[in-house]
């Protein structure tokens, strides 16, 4: 299993010459899921990979850093101990890897109609055509004339079967023969031609009818040629397609195959190319049909010398079907162009983030099929860009063992080990139940009461002063202020706790009487508290209080150390930051105080 351990961009979109290098660990043949908030640079990385041509990097003006086309650009990746770089003048990356990028193909298209002095323009959402084959190979027929082959074979040529239909017009057999050109070329050498001749001479020494001669051919006359590695490669390929053949029949097919390749090499190769094209076209159409899209007549089409998939207007297809179709077809196109032994990087840019469950499963199935099938003989790096952490969102259905989650935005918080320890104690059934209940009731949820468990906290290795609720709550206040100031010195779990307490306090203060307030505090879980309070309030609880459940619920049910990355990732989201500032009615000139949560 290979690894890519660094990606560095220079002067591409949001990245200039600083803070542009990422030490990460992406494994081959695993699903490397790169998580980062929106606006942090996932699309910049995708753009960098997408800009690679066979010889250099080529960026559109808007993709240069600050749109300055005079800046030198580059992309470097480090695989194990070797760094490969592409820039304005060279491309070492594409020398080593095939690179594919999958992005949203939806765009706005305007269609104008001329009415004399006036022009009417209508707009609709369109989907880019997907090119499956850039250049369609021309139809070529291998000039198979068995009489010519028999003339070279000699006396007993009558035993040669006519294999035109089964071999030279059989796309399924022919299209992979290009994997064995090297082996076939080796038979132009005299030593191997002599090897073939010895077998043919042995056959020609026999006499009788075709049936009689075939029955008398002994397997031992093939011993020497069977020991040749190049014959074995082609022999095994024939066996793969025509199961149950005897050695003599395999040789007679090989003899004609090698003869035709040697005599008509150019036409032979053109025919193999065309066979490959026909096979892939059939596979694409079959796979598209499996997606249930035939009612929209989406299929491969030959257009201007290319094989493409054309789509109807995007508003004629459901969003889920549109996204699933385009992604699956692109993945099929990628699969069709990967050859045995190649190294490939496949970048998927946030496409999975917006699919419904059914289409999500279908498209990820296609990607996993590529990795499972092609990964046996190739080195593949699937890299999936997302702003949704798989540890919280069920947006990825790959086996957990095959997923490598990488948080691109690291170190954007200052972990407090005591906060981590407090949450673990709260979840530890071996700890005294009354202590666990007091931690939950007075510290992790809003409460009007007070506790003093300093001695218990001290015995558990927690800060003794936190055993007094107001001291702990002041710590939470300090952390939410650090978070709002953008210092990155906040503890993420403390911020999540402060969010929960703030929401519960706001609801508590709006309840109509003391009895309902007491019941509210005694309810377990914020979700149940909100459900209790909703019917009693004069106004509906804002949706934002429920939405922030991803902050105050999941994050505070901690079961292990070092699981803070998804929490930090969410808190660093600009949208989440704005939501939290809104519930605190935060002003940059007035800090948060204890009164906001107590």
XYZ file of C-alpha atoms in Angstrom:
598
model
C 0.000 0.000 0.000
C 1.513 3.313 -1.132
C 1.003 6.755 0.425
C 0.847 10.364 -0.698
C 2.094 12.416 2.244
C 2.117 16.019 1.004
C 0.288 18.279 -1.434
C 1.641 21.786 -2.102
C 0.022 24.479 -4.266
C 1.556 27.758 -5.395
C -0.463 30.725 -6.681
C -3.606 28.732 -7.412
C -6.939 30.351 -6.515
C -6.923 31.095 -2.772
C -3.375 29.863 -2.189
C -0.347 32.061 -2.750
C 3.182 31.289 -1.610
C 2.461 30.806 2.122
C 0.184 28.451 4.085
C -0.070 26.402 0.910
C 1.479 23.071 1.911
C -0.495 20.223 3.462
C 1.105 17.308 5.250
C -1.439 14.521 5.073
C -1.567 10.784 4.620
C -3.534 9.402 1.702
C -3.392 5.664 1.080
C -3.646 3.885 -2.235
C -6.787 1.813 -2.819
C -8.555 3.451 0.138
C -11.171 6.190 0.013
C -9.278 9.295 1.137
C -11.932 11.719 2.357
C -10.626 15.259 2.768
C -12.834 17.302 5.089
C -12.625 21.086 5.334
C -15.064 23.972 5.798
C -16.398 25.746 2.735
C -13.990 28.382 1.521
C -10.905 26.678 2.886
C -9.465 25.503 -0.416
C -10.884 22.130 -1.412
C -11.885 23.475 -4.808
C -8.424 25.058 -5.185
C -6.816 21.650 -4.794
C -9.267 20.159 -7.284
C -8.563 22.999 -9.717
C -4.821 22.348 -9.426
C -5.237 18.678 -10.348
C -7.751 19.525 -13.063
C -5.282 21.961 -14.684
C -2.763 19.227 -15.508
C -2.187 18.601 -19.182
C 0.209 16.025 -20.553
C 3.107 18.512 -20.555
C 2.365 21.301 -18.061
C -0.214 23.104 -15.920
C -2.705 25.344 -17.711
C -4.973 27.587 -15.626
C -7.789 29.904 -16.614
C -7.214 33.491 -15.532
C -9.784 33.322 -12.732
C -7.939 30.351 -11.236
C -4.667 32.210 -10.714
C -4.078 33.596 -7.224
C -5.699 37.040 -7.212
C -6.224 36.464 -10.982
C -2.602 37.452 -11.600
C -1.497 35.466 -14.657
C 2.124 36.587 -14.267
C 2.565 34.518 -11.097
C 4.460 31.219 -11.314
C 2.122 28.317 -10.551
C 2.867 24.791 -9.410
C 1.415 21.653 -7.857
C 3.628 19.162 -6.044
C 2.729 15.823 -4.521
C 4.978 13.605 -2.461
C 4.513 9.858 -2.738
C 6.636 8.008 -0.203
C 10.096 9.616 -0.614
C 9.616 11.033 -4.119
C 8.180 14.447 -4.981
C 6.548 15.070 -8.362
C 5.966 18.635 -9.547
C 3.965 20.265 -12.315
C 4.241 23.940 -13.252
C 4.054 26.266 -16.264
C 6.824 24.365 -18.051
C 6.737 20.724 -16.981
C 4.511 17.979 -15.610
C 6.215 15.220 -13.652
C 2.903 14.272 -12.041
C 1.272 13.109 -15.274
C 4.447 11.244 -16.169
C 3.831 9.094 -13.083
C 0.046 9.224 -12.584
C -3.125 9.410 -14.618
C -5.196 12.182 -13.024
C -9.001 12.418 -13.177
C -11.230 15.127 -11.685
C -14.976 14.783 -11.177
C -16.877 18.034 -10.638
C -20.416 19.353 -10.945
C -21.229 19.693 -14.659
C -24.314 21.868 -14.240
C -24.220 25.296 -15.884
C -26.640 28.013 -16.994
C -27.369 28.124 -20.729
C -29.139 30.932 -22.546
C -30.840 30.386 -25.903
C -31.617 33.473 -28.009
C -34.246 33.796 -30.750
C -34.197 36.674 -33.229
C -37.510 38.421 -33.990
C -36.380 41.164 -36.350
C -35.388 44.106 -34.177
C -35.949 42.172 -30.998
C -34.224 39.181 -29.468
C -35.867 36.886 -26.976
C -33.602 34.951 -24.652
C -34.709 32.024 -22.543
C -32.551 30.316 -19.979
C -32.368 26.827 -18.579
C -29.986 24.675 -16.633
C -27.896 22.447 -18.851
C -25.461 19.638 -18.200
C -22.158 19.459 -20.012
C -21.743 16.567 -22.404
C -19.421 13.914 -21.044
C -16.839 12.755 -23.545
C -16.270 9.040 -23.190
C -13.913 8.546 -26.134
C -12.031 11.544 -27.555
C -11.358 9.957 -30.931
C -13.468 7.115 -32.280
C -11.278 4.493 -33.990
C -12.287 3.857 -37.568
C -13.913 0.585 -38.484
C -11.219 -1.827 -39.633
C -11.434 -5.439 -40.752
C -8.479 -7.738 -40.290
C -7.869 -9.296 -43.758
C -8.252 -12.863 -42.577
C -7.801 -15.307 -45.487
C -7.323 -18.795 -44.104
C -5.966 -20.042 -47.448
C -2.923 -17.746 -47.051
C -2.235 -19.068 -43.551
C -2.604 -22.665 -44.723
C -0.056 -22.090 -47.464
C 2.543 -21.226 -44.814
C 1.519 -24.025 -42.445
C 2.272 -26.811 -44.902
C 1.102 -30.351 -45.596
C -1.466 -30.756 -42.810
C -2.909 -27.227 -42.971
C -6.341 -28.809 -43.317
C -6.479 -29.158 -39.502
C -6.464 -25.346 -39.050
C -9.915 -24.192 -37.924
C -11.486 -21.073 -39.380
C -11.316 -18.645 -36.426
C -12.447 -15.475 -38.165
C -15.806 -15.314 -36.394
C -14.645 -16.522 -32.986
C -11.418 -14.490 -32.806
C -10.986 -11.737 -35.381
C -14.601 -10.588 -35.352
C -15.109 -11.237 -31.635
C -14.829 -7.875 -29.863
C -14.873 -9.489 -26.418
C -11.761 -11.519 -27.283
C -9.965 -9.031 -29.476
C -10.124 -5.823 -27.445
C -7.631 -6.915 -24.780
C -5.074 -8.381 -27.170
C -3.193 -5.079 -27.014
C -1.993 -6.166 -23.574
C -0.012 -8.877 -25.382
C 1.576 -6.912 -28.215
C 4.904 -7.124 -26.438
C 4.613 -10.908 -26.237
C 3.562 -11.222 -29.874
C 6.457 -9.013 -30.948
C 8.895 -11.382 -29.273
C 7.876 -14.076 -31.766
C 9.429 -12.148 -34.648
C 12.794 -13.397 -33.349
C 14.267 -16.393 -35.179
C 14.589 -18.465 -32.008
C 10.852 -18.308 -31.356
C 9.923 -18.766 -35.007
C 12.019 -21.942 -34.897
C 10.066 -22.989 -31.820
C 6.800 -22.631 -33.740
C 8.266 -24.409 -36.776
C 9.300 -27.443 -34.698
C 5.704 -27.904 -33.528
C 4.332 -27.425 -37.064
C 6.893 -29.872 -38.503
C 5.870 -32.469 -35.907
C 2.249 -32.101 -36.977
C 3.103 -32.209 -40.692
C 4.928 -35.536 -40.265
C 1.591 -37.148 -39.441
C -0.744 -38.496 -42.131
C -4.427 -39.269 -42.435
C -7.669 -37.346 -42.295
C -7.991 -34.097 -40.331
C -9.778 -35.947 -37.554
C -7.173 -38.702 -37.508
C -4.254 -36.263 -37.445
C -5.780 -34.226 -34.594
C -6.308 -37.377 -32.544
C -2.653 -38.380 -32.952
C -1.096 -35.068 -31.887
C 0.613 -35.654 -28.541
C 0.827 -32.945 -25.878
C 4.570 -33.463 -25.428
C 5.311 -31.712 -28.730
C 4.233 -28.483 -26.994
C 6.553 -28.887 -23.975
C 9.249 -26.556 -25.232
C 6.951 -23.796 -26.441
C 4.844 -24.086 -23.293
C 7.961 -23.258 -21.308
C 8.294 -19.918 -23.088
C 6.928 -17.048 -20.981
C 5.626 -15.103 -23.974
C 3.725 -18.067 -25.388
C 2.333 -18.774 -21.911
C 0.896 -15.255 -21.625
C -1.035 -15.598 -24.883
C -1.890 -19.254 -24.170
C -3.513 -18.294 -20.859
C -5.482 -15.489 -22.486
C -6.897 -17.917 -25.070
C -7.819 -20.369 -22.290
C -9.550 -17.553 -20.396
C -11.932 -17.001 -23.317
C -12.282 -20.522 -24.660
C -12.516 -22.827 -21.672
C -11.879 -26.545 -22.154
C -9.634 -26.381 -25.221
C -6.920 -29.007 -25.577
C -3.294 -27.936 -26.019
C -3.354 -28.650 -29.757
C -6.406 -26.444 -30.297
C -4.850 -23.632 -28.277
C -1.714 -23.818 -30.408
C -3.681 -23.745 -33.656
C -5.438 -20.549 -32.543
C -2.136 -19.051 -31.389
C -0.486 -19.948 -34.705
C -3.062 -18.000 -36.714
C -3.166 -15.127 -34.242
C 0.612 -14.681 -34.356
C 0.650 -15.067 -38.170
C -1.995 -12.385 -38.700
C -0.282 -10.029 -36.228
C 3.081 -10.424 -37.967
C 1.723 -10.094 -41.513
C -0.868 -7.327 -40.954
C 0.324 -5.557 -37.804
C -1.054 -2.103 -38.587
C -4.548 -3.299 -39.557
C -4.476 -5.783 -36.669
C -3.867 -2.995 -34.143
C -6.509 -0.759 -35.703
C -9.031 -3.581 -35.447
C -8.126 -4.168 -31.795
C -8.634 -0.464 -31.109
C -12.043 -0.569 -32.724
C -12.969 -3.705 -30.776
C -12.076 -1.902 -27.550
C -14.258 1.001 -28.553
C -17.230 -1.271 -29.320
C -16.890 -3.103 -26.004
C -16.738 0.110 -23.953
C -19.655 1.640 -25.819
C -21.759 -1.432 -25.108
C -20.752 -1.434 -21.444
C -21.595 2.235 -21.025
C -25.031 1.873 -22.517
C -25.685 -1.231 -20.410
C -24.638 0.558 -17.215
C -26.680 3.650 -18.024
C -29.709 1.441 -18.539
C -29.155 -0.072 -15.105
C -29.489 3.438 -13.677
C -33.066 3.536 -14.899
C -32.577 6.411 -17.302
C -33.783 4.876 -20.556
C -37.061 6.776 -20.350
C -35.051 9.949 -20.823
C -33.139 8.420 -23.740
C -29.754 9.117 -22.191
C -27.141 7.041 -23.959
C -23.828 7.277 -25.746
C -23.794 9.085 -29.075
C -21.188 9.578 -31.760
C -20.675 13.290 -32.332
C -17.913 14.999 -34.325
C -15.643 11.996 -34.131
C -16.144 11.553 -30.382
C -18.293 9.279 -28.257
C -20.252 11.422 -25.821
C -23.166 11.227 -23.442
C -25.646 14.024 -24.025
C -28.221 15.018 -21.437
C -31.631 16.651 -21.696
C -32.220 19.961 -19.950
C -31.349 19.600 -16.294
C -34.820 20.717 -15.238
C -36.243 17.687 -17.083
C -34.442 15.328 -14.695
C -34.799 15.198 -10.934
C -31.833 16.660 -9.054
C -30.928 13.330 -7.535
C -31.099 11.452 -10.825
C -29.174 14.191 -12.639
C -26.300 14.180 -10.154
C -26.188 10.394 -9.915
C -26.237 9.943 -13.684
C -23.474 12.426 -14.404
C -21.278 11.103 -11.618
C -21.760 7.437 -12.495
C -21.080 8.092 -16.157
C -17.902 10.002 -15.334
C -16.765 7.165 -13.091
C -17.454 4.677 -15.856
C -15.420 6.837 -18.236
C -12.552 6.840 -15.756
C -12.729 3.092 -15.332
C -12.617 2.570 -19.088
C -9.375 4.486 -19.450
C -7.419 2.825 -16.623
C -4.994 0.206 -17.838
C -3.308 -2.620 -15.974
C -0.428 -1.529 -13.752
C -1.124 2.203 -13.940
C -1.046 4.667 -11.050
C -4.062 6.982 -10.908
C -5.374 9.877 -8.825
C -9.167 10.312 -8.879
C -10.383 13.593 -7.336
C -14.110 13.915 -6.583
C -15.046 17.493 -5.627
C -17.960 17.619 -3.158
C -20.317 15.795 -5.533
C -21.329 13.271 -2.862
C -22.419 16.030 -0.468
C -25.689 16.703 -2.264
C -27.070 13.295 -3.199
C -30.035 11.619 -1.556
C -29.565 8.242 0.146
C -30.473 6.061 -2.835
C -28.347 7.923 -5.373
C -25.542 8.271 -2.835
C -25.425 4.505 -2.467
C -25.544 3.934 -6.234
C -22.744 6.339 -7.093
C -20.483 5.219 -4.280
C -21.075 1.653 -5.420
C -19.684 2.569 -8.839
C -16.609 4.170 -7.283
C -16.021 1.215 -4.970
C -16.310 -1.143 -7.944
C -13.498 0.740 -9.672
C -11.276 0.513 -6.601
C -12.094 -3.119 -5.840
C -11.655 -4.285 -9.431
C -8.852 -2.083 -10.742
C -7.017 -1.819 -7.423
C -5.915 -5.440 -7.755
C -3.565 -4.526 -10.584
C -3.266 -0.726 -10.261
C -2.313 1.878 -7.664
C -5.363 4.112 -7.234
C -5.743 7.172 -5.018
C -9.432 8.126 -4.779
C -9.571 11.585 -3.131
C -13.021 12.823 -2.123
C -13.483 16.482 -1.163
C -16.273 17.228 1.309
C -17.335 19.698 3.977
C -19.368 17.014 5.759
C -17.435 14.884 8.217
C -18.180 11.148 7.783
C -17.897 10.829 11.542
C -21.113 12.844 11.937
C -22.943 12.710 8.620
C -23.978 9.467 6.974
C -22.949 10.773 3.586
C -20.428 8.003 2.952
C -21.386 4.343 2.876
C -17.978 2.827 2.222
C -16.613 0.261 4.631
C -14.992 2.136 7.568
C -11.871 0.005 7.072
C -11.502 1.417 3.561
C -11.981 5.070 4.538
C -9.168 7.431 5.509
C -10.618 10.671 6.862
C -8.285 13.665 6.601
C -9.078 17.043 8.162
C -7.472 19.672 5.980
C -7.891 22.462 8.482
C -5.839 21.295 11.445
C -4.842 22.971 14.712
C -7.664 25.499 14.759
C -8.425 25.019 18.450
C -6.609 24.650 21.771
C -7.666 21.397 23.395
C -8.092 21.419 27.168
C -7.395 17.878 28.436
C -9.459 18.506 31.568
C -12.560 19.233 29.482
C -11.968 16.019 27.586
C -11.562 14.099 30.853
C -14.755 15.619 32.296
C -16.836 14.375 29.350
C -15.305 10.913 29.554
C -16.104 10.709 33.281
C -19.667 11.769 32.486
C -19.969 8.748 30.146
C -18.120 6.261 32.372
C -20.546 3.882 34.106
C -17.832 2.864 36.557
C -17.855 6.345 38.095
C -20.207 7.151 41.003
C -23.662 7.771 39.537
C -24.437 10.807 41.684
C -21.255 12.521 40.494
C -22.072 11.751 36.888
C -25.619 13.068 37.326
C -24.402 16.291 38.966
C -21.919 16.882 36.120
C -24.697 16.466 33.585
C -27.343 18.421 35.492
C -25.358 21.409 36.768
C -22.433 21.728 34.353
C -23.422 20.322 30.968
C -27.052 21.537 30.997
C -28.607 24.810 32.105
C -29.573 24.848 35.781
C -30.518 27.442 38.378
C -29.074 25.370 41.215
C -25.523 25.189 42.528
C -23.141 22.366 43.434
C -19.873 22.029 45.270
C -18.108 18.755 44.401
C -14.552 20.061 44.692
C -13.248 17.048 46.627
C -14.802 14.593 44.156
C -13.320 16.487 41.226
C -9.929 16.496 42.909
C -10.063 12.723 43.468
C -10.890 12.190 39.773
C -7.920 14.251 38.627
C -10.075 17.173 37.471
C -9.434 20.816 38.421
C -10.717 21.063 41.984
C -12.242 24.495 41.400
C -14.474 23.137 38.637
C -16.412 21.308 41.343
C -18.129 24.667 41.922
C -20.506 25.256 39.075
C -19.867 28.997 38.665
C -16.101 28.464 38.291
C -16.652 25.902 35.557
C -19.232 28.106 33.823
C -16.783 31.027 33.851
C -14.340 28.732 32.062
C -16.983 28.078 29.388
C -17.558 31.831 29.026
C -13.839 32.415 28.502
C -13.765 29.766 25.780
C -16.774 31.090 23.862
C -15.188 34.551 23.890
C -11.945 33.143 22.489
C -13.981 31.384 19.813
C -15.772 34.578 18.805
C -12.496 36.526 18.733
C -11.097 34.004 16.232
C -7.936 33.349 18.266
C -8.050 29.541 17.794
C -7.300 29.248 21.524
C -10.702 27.828 22.385
C -11.568 24.350 23.617
C -14.148 22.961 21.147
C -16.066 20.949 23.760
C -16.314 23.972 26.035
C -17.786 25.995 23.163
C -20.290 23.218 22.407
C -21.310 23.113 26.067
C -21.766 26.892 26.148
C -24.004 26.664 23.057
C -26.208 24.079 24.738
C -26.481 26.087 27.957
C -27.292 29.269 26.030
C -30.125 27.639 24.092
C -31.582 26.024 27.196
C -31.394 29.295 29.152
C -33.212 31.217 26.414
C -36.029 28.658 26.395
C -36.150 28.501 30.197
C -36.566 32.273 30.458
C -39.526 32.163 28.044
C -41.509 29.487 29.881
C -44.763 30.793 31.453
C -44.363 29.702 35.092
C -42.088 28.211 37.732
C -43.576 24.707 37.463
C -42.890 24.432 33.752
C -39.384 25.815 34.310
C -38.680 23.156 36.931
C -39.981 20.377 34.652
C -37.858 21.772 31.842
C -34.677 21.585 33.924
C -35.490 18.065 35.128
C -35.979 16.736 31.567
C -33.083 14.715 30.187
C -31.444 15.749 26.876
C -31.870 19.074 25.139
C -34.062 17.467 22.492
C -36.610 16.390 25.119
C -36.429 19.787 26.819
C -37.281 21.547 23.555
C -40.105 19.106 22.843
C -41.568 19.797 26.281
C -41.254 23.574 25.983
C -42.584 24.063 22.448
C -46.354 23.718 23.218
C -46.052 26.016 26.250
C -44.458 28.941 24.453
C -46.243 31.808 22.723
C -43.875 31.593 19.749
C -42.275 28.688 17.936
C -38.786 27.656 18.902
C -36.427 28.895 16.146
C -35.176 26.206 13.782
C -31.615 27.249 14.530
C -31.910 25.798 18.055
C -32.587 22.368 16.590
C -30.009 22.729 13.828
C -27.265 23.381 16.346
C -27.981 19.968 17.813
C -25.080 18.749 15.683
C -22.922 20.916 17.961
C -24.362 20.427 21.419
C -25.509 16.783 21.150
C -23.030 14.675 19.211
C -19.950 16.546 20.387
C -20.702 16.173 24.086
C -21.276 12.417 24.088
C -17.600 11.608 24.136
C -16.389 8.010 24.285
C -12.675 8.349 23.540
C -9.774 10.775 23.483
C -8.615 12.441 20.259
C -12.006 12.516 18.540
C -12.196 16.309 18.432
C -11.367 16.842 14.739
C -14.964 16.621 13.463
C -16.058 19.005 16.240
C -13.369 21.534 15.331
C -14.237 21.208 11.676
C -17.847 22.108 12.358
C -16.992 24.994 14.643
C -14.673 26.420 12.005
C -17.516 26.544 9.479
C -18.389 30.188 8.825
C -22.072 29.286 8.743
C -21.910 27.549 12.126
C -19.983 30.514 13.552
C -22.691 32.910 12.399
C -25.414 30.675 13.848
C -23.707 30.547 17.243
C -23.103 34.305 17.277
C -26.778 34.810 16.528
C -28.043 32.803 19.518
C -25.627 34.692 21.807
C -26.660 38.045 20.216
C -22.927 38.583 19.973
C -21.436 42.025 19.409
C -17.708 42.356 18.772
C -17.564 45.233 21.262
C -19.278 43.443 24.164
C -17.904 40.093 25.433
C -20.069 37.194 26.567
C -20.646 37.048 30.340
C -21.830 34.448 32.828
C -25.329 35.902 32.548
C -25.624 34.491 29.020
C -25.569 30.890 30.274
C -26.459 31.055 34.000
